[in-house]
Short mmCIF file of C-alpha atoms in Angstrom, two decimals:
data_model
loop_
_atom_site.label_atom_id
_atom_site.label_comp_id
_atom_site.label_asym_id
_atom_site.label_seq_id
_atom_site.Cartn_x
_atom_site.Cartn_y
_atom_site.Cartn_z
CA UNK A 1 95.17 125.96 86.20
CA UNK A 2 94.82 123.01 88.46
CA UNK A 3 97.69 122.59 91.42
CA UNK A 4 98.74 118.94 90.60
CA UNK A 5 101.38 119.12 94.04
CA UNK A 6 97.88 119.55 96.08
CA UNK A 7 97.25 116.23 97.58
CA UNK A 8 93.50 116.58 97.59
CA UNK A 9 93.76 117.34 93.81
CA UNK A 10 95.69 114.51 93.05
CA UNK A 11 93.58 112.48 94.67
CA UNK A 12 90.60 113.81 93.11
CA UNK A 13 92.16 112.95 89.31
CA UNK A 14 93.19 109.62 90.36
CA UNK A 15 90.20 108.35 92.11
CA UNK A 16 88.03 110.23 89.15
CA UNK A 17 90.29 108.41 86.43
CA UNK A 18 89.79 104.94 87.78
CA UNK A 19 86.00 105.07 88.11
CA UNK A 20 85.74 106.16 84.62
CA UNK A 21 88.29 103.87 83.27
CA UNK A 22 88.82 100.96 86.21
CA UNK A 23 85.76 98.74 84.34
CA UNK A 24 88.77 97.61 82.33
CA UNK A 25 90.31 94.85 84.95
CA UNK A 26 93.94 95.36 83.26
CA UNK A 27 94.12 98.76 84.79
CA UNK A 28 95.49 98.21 88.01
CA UNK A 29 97.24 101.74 89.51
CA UNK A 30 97.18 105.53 89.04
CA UNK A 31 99.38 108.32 90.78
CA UNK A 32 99.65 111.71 89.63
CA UNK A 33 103.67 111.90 89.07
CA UNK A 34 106.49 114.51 88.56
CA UNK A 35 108.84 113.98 85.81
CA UNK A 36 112.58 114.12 87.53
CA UNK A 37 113.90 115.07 84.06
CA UNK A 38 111.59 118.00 82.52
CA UNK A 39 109.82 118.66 85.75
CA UNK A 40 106.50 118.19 83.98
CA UNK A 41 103.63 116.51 85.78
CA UNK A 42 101.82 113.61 84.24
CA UNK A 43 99.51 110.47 84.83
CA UNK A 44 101.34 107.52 86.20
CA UNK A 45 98.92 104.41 85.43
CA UNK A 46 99.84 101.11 85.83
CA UNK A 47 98.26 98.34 83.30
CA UNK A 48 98.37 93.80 83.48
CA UNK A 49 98.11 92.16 80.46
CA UNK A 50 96.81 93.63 77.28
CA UNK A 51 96.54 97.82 77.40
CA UNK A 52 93.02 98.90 78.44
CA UNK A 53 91.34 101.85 76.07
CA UNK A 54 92.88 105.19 77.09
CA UNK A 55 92.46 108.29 76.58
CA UNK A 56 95.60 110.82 75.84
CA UNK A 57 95.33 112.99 78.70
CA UNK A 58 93.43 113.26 82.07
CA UNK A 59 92.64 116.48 83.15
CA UNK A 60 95.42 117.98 81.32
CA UNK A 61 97.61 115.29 82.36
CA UNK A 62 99.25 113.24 79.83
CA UNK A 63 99.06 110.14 80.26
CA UNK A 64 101.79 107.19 80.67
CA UNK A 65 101.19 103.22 80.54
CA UNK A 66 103.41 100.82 82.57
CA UNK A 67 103.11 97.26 82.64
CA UNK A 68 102.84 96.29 86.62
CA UNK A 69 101.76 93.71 88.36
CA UNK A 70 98.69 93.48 90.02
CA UNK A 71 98.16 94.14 93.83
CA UNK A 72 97.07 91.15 95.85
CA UNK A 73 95.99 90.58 99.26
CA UNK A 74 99.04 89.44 101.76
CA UNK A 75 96.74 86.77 103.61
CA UNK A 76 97.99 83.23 104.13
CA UNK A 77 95.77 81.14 103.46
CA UNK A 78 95.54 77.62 105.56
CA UNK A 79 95.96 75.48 102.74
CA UNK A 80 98.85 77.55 101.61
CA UNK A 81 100.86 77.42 104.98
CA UNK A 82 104.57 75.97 104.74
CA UNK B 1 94.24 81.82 132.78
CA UNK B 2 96.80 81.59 131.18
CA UNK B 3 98.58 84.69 130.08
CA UNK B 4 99.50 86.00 126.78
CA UNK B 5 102.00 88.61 125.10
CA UNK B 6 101.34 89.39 121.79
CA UNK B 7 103.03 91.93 119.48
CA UNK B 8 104.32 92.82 115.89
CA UNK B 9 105.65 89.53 114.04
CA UNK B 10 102.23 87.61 115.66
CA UNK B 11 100.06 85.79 113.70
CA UNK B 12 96.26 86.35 113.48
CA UNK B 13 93.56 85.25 112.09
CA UNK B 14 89.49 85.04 112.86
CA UNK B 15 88.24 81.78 115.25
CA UNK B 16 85.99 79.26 112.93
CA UNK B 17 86.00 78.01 109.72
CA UNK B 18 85.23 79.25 106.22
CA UNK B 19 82.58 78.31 104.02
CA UNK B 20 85.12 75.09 102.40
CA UNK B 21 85.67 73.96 105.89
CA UNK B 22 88.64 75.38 106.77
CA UNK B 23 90.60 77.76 109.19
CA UNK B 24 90.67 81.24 108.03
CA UNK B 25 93.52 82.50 106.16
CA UNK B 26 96.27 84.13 108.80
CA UNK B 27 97.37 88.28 108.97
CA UNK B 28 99.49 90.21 110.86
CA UNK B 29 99.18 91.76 114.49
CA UNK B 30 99.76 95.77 113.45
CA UNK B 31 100.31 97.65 116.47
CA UNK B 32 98.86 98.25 120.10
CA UNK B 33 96.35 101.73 120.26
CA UNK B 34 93.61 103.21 122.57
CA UNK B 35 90.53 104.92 122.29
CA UNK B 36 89.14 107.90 124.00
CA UNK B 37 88.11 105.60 126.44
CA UNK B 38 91.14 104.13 127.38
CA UNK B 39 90.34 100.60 126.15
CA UNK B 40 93.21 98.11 124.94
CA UNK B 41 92.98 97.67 121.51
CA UNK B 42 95.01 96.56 118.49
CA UNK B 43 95.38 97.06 115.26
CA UNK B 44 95.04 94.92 111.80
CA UNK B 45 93.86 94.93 108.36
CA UNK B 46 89.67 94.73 108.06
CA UNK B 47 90.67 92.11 105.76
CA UNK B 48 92.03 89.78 108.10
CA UNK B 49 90.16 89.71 110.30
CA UNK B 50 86.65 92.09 109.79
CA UNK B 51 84.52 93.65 107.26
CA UNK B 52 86.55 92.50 104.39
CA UNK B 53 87.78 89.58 105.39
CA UNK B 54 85.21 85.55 104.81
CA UNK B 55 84.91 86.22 108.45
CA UNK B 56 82.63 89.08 108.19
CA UNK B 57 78.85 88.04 109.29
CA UNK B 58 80.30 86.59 112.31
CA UNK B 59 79.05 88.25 115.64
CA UNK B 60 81.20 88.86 117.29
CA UNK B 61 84.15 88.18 115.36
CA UNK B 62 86.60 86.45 118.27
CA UNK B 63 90.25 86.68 116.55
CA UNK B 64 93.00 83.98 117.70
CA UNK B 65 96.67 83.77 118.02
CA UNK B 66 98.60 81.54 115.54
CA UNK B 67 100.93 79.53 117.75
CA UNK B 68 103.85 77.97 116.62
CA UNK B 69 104.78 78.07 112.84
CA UNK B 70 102.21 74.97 111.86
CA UNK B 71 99.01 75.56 110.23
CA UNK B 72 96.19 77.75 112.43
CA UNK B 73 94.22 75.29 114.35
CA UNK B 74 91.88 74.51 117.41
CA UNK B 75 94.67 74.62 120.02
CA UNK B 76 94.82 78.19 119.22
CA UNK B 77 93.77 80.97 121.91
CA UNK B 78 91.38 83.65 121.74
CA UNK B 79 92.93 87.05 121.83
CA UNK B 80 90.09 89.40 121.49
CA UNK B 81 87.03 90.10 119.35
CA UNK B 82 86.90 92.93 116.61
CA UNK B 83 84.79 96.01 117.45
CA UNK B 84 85.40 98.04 114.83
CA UNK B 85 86.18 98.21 111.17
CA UNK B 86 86.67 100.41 108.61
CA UNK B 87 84.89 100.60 106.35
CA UNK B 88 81.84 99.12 108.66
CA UNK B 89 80.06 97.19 105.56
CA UNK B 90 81.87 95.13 102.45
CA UNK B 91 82.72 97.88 99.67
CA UNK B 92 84.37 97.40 96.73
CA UNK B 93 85.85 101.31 96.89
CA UNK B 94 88.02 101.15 100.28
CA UNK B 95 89.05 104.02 101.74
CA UNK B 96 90.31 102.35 105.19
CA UNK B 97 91.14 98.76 105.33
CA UNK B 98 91.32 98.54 109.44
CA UNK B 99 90.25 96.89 112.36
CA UNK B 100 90.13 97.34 115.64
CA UNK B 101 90.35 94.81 118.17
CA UNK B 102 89.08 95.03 121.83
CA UNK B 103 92.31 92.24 123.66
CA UNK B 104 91.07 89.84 126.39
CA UNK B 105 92.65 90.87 129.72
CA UNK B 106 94.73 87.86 129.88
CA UNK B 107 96.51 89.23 126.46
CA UNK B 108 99.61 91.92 126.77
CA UNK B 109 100.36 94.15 123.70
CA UNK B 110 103.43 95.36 122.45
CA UNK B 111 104.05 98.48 120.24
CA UNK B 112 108.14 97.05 119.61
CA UNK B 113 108.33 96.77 116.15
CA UNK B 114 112.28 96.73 115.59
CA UNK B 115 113.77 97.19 119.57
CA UNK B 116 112.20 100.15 120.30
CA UNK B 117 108.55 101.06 121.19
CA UNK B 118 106.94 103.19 118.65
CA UNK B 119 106.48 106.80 118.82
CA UNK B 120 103.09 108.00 119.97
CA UNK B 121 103.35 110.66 116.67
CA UNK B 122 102.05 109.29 113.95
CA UNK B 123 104.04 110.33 110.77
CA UNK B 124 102.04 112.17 107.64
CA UNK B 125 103.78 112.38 104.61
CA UNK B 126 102.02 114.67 103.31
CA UNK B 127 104.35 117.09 101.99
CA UNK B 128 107.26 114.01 101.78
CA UNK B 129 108.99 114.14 98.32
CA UNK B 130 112.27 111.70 98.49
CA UNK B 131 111.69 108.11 99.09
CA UNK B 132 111.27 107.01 102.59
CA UNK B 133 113.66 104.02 104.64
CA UNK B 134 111.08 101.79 106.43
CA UNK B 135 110.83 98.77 108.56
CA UNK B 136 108.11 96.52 109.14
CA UNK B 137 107.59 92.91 110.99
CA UNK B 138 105.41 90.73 109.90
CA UNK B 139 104.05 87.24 110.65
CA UNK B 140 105.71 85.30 107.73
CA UNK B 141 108.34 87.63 106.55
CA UNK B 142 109.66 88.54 109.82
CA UNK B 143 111.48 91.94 110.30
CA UNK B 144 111.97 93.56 106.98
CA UNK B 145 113.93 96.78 105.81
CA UNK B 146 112.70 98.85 102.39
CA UNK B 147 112.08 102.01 100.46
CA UNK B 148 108.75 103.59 100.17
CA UNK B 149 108.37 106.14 97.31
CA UNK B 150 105.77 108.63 99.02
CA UNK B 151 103.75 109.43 95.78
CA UNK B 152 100.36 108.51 97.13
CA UNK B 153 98.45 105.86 94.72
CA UNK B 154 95.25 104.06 94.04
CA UNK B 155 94.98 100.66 93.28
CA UNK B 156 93.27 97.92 92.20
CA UNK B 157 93.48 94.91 94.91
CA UNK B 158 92.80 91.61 94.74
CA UNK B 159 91.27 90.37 98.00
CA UNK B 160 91.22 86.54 96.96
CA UNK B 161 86.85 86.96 96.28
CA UNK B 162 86.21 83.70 94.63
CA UNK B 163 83.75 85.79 91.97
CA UNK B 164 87.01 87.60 90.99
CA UNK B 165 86.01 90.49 92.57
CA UNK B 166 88.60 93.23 92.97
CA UNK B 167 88.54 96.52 95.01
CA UNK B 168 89.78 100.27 94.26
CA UNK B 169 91.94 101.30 97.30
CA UNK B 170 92.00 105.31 97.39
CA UNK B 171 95.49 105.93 98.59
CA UNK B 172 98.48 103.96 99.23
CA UNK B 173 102.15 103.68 98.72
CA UNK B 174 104.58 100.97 97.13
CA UNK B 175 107.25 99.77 98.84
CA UNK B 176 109.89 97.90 97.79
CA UNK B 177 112.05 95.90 99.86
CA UNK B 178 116.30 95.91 100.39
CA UNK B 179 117.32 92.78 98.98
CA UNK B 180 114.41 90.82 99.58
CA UNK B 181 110.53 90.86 99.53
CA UNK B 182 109.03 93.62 101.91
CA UNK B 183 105.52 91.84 102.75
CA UNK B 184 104.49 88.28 102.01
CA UNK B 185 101.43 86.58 102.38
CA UNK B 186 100.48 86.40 105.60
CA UNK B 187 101.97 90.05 105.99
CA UNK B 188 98.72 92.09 105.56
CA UNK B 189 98.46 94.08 108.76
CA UNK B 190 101.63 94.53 109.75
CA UNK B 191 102.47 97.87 110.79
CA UNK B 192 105.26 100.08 108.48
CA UNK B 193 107.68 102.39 110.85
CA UNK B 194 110.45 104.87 109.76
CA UNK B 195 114.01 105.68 111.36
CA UNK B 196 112.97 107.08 114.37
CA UNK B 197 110.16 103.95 115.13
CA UNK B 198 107.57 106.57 114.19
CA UNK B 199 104.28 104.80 112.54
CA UNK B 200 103.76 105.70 108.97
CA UNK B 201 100.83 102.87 107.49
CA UNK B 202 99.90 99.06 107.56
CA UNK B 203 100.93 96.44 104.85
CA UNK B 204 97.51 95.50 103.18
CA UNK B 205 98.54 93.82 99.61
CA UNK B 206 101.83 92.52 97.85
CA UNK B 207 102.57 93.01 94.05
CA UNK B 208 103.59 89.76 93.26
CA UNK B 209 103.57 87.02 89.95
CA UNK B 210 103.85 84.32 92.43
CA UNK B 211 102.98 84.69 96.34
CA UNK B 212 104.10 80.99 96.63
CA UNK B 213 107.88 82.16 95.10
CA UNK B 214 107.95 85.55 96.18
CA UNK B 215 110.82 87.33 94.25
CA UNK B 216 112.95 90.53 96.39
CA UNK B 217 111.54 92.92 93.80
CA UNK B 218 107.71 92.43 95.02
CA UNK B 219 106.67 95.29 96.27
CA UNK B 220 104.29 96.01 99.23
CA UNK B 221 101.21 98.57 99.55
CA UNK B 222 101.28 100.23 102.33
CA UNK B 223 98.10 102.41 103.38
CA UNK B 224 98.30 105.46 105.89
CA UNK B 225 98.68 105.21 109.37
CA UNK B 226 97.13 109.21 109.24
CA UNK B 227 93.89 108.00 107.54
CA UNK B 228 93.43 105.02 109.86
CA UNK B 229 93.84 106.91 113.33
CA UNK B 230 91.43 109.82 112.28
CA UNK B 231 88.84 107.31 110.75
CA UNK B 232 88.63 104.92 113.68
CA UNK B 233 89.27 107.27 116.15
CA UNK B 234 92.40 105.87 118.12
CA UNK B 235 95.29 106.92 119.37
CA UNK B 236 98.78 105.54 118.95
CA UNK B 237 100.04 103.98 122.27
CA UNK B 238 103.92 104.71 123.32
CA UNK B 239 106.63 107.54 123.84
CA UNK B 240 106.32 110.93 123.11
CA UNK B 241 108.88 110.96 120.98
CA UNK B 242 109.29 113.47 117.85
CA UNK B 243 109.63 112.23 114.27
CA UNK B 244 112.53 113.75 113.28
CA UNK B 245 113.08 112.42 109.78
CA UNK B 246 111.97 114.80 106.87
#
């Protein structure tokens, strides 16, 4: 039984998820998450634009979809100055 | 010579021009550190200013001071030169997004990122569960208030790569601002601080439909301060002062 509240865990499932799955450009984030309600731990991944091919679950993690946005860099650019 | 003061809020961005001619696109001062050697150095985003910024190639990479609110131009001083980033070669898998920068002695630093100077304690949220009030100040958004929720994520981040290249950051937070946008453009390395003015991580990439309208729900990631002073192998620069804040 993995320990999903170990950090290095989650960051092992969410950097393992994304280079399996991150070829599809419309998924943009994943966090391992705790559900406030039931408690129950699950895959947080955050999708732009149409949904990207899936699986179920992740290492025993089900899996939800969220539309986001996606994260760009916070550089202003010269010809963008006000 | 003249003399310089430069601090959180500053604008920075690498001396010389891109490949279209033009001034490179402006970051954020983070925050003044030191090595084991005692040098002064500050902190910024490697994509600012380093290995993932146009600017990398450059030897050395001399970094200037955005004076005044205009555009970045030739009337602009020299401030320092990057030594270090991290990661030390382009990489689309970022683990770090930092660099260091070794000031000219005619430059001052500040560590003041609200009216206090920062903490010399980093603070790990490791074991953090509720979200987390922050600050940060940043070149084009000014002083900001906001709520970072401490789950640790990794993202897909869109460094502006004219192939359309994008780039898997390992771990970072969201933050979302009180009222209005946490980070802007021009934000990226700006330094995020908690209640007590202890550092938690560095602005490196806004959530946003529109950077040109940005909207009070964009949120900010934030990457952490933790990661950044064990991988370059600095030390935060201020008071002894505990983080008291769970």
């Amino acid at each position: 039984m993995l320990d999903y509240n170990d950090r290095a865990t989650q960051r092992r499932i969410r950097v393992e998820f994304f280079d399996q799955y991150g070829s599809q450009q419309a998924l943009t984030t994943v966090a391992v998450r705790r559900d406030p309600g039931d408690g129950g731990w699950f895959l947080d991944v955050g999708v732009t634009g149409n949904a990207p091919a899936l699986p179920g679950a992740f290492e025993g993690l089900a899996i939800r979809e969220q539309q986001v946005g996606r994260a760009r860099h916070a550089v202003l650019q010269s010809d963008h100055m006000p | 010579m003249r003399q310089f003061r430069v601090g959180p809020g500053d604008g920075i961005y690498p001396a010389g021009l891109d490949e279209r001619g033009k001034t490179f696109g402006v970051g954020s001062f983070g925050l003044q550190v030191t090595d084991e050697e005692g040098r002064k150095l500050f902190l910024t985003a490697a994509h600012v200013v380093g290995s993932l910024s146009p600017a990398h190639g450059n030897d050395p990479i001399e970094v200037c001071l955005r004076v005044g609110a205009g555009a970045a131009g030739s009337g602009d001083p020299v401030i320092g030169h990057v030594l270090k980033s991290s990661p030390e070669e382009p990489t689309d898998q970022v683990l770090l997004d930092a660099s260091l920068v070794l000031a000219t002695d005619n430059v001052g630093l500040s560590a003041v990122v609200r009216d206090t100077i920062c903490s010399k304690r980093p603070r790990d949220l490791y074991e953090a569960m509720d979200f987390i009030p922050v600050f940060k100040r940043g070149t084009r958004s000014g002083l900001t208030s906001g709520l970072l929720d401490p789950t640790p994520v990794t993202a897909r981040v869109d460094l502006g790569r004219a192939d359309g290249r994008t780039f898997r950051y390992e771990e970072g937070w969201w933050v979302e601002g009180d009222a209005k946008p946490f980070a802007q453009a021009g934000d990226s390395g700006a330094i995020v601080i908690d209640g007590d003015d202890c550092v938690i991580g560095m602005v490196v990439a806004v959530d946003s439909e529109n950077m040109a309208d940005p909207k009070p729900t964009d949120r900010a990631f934030v990457i952490p301060i933790a990661g950044l002073i064990e991988g370059l192998e600095i030390a935060l620069v201020g008071p002894d002062r505990p983080c008291t804040l769970a």
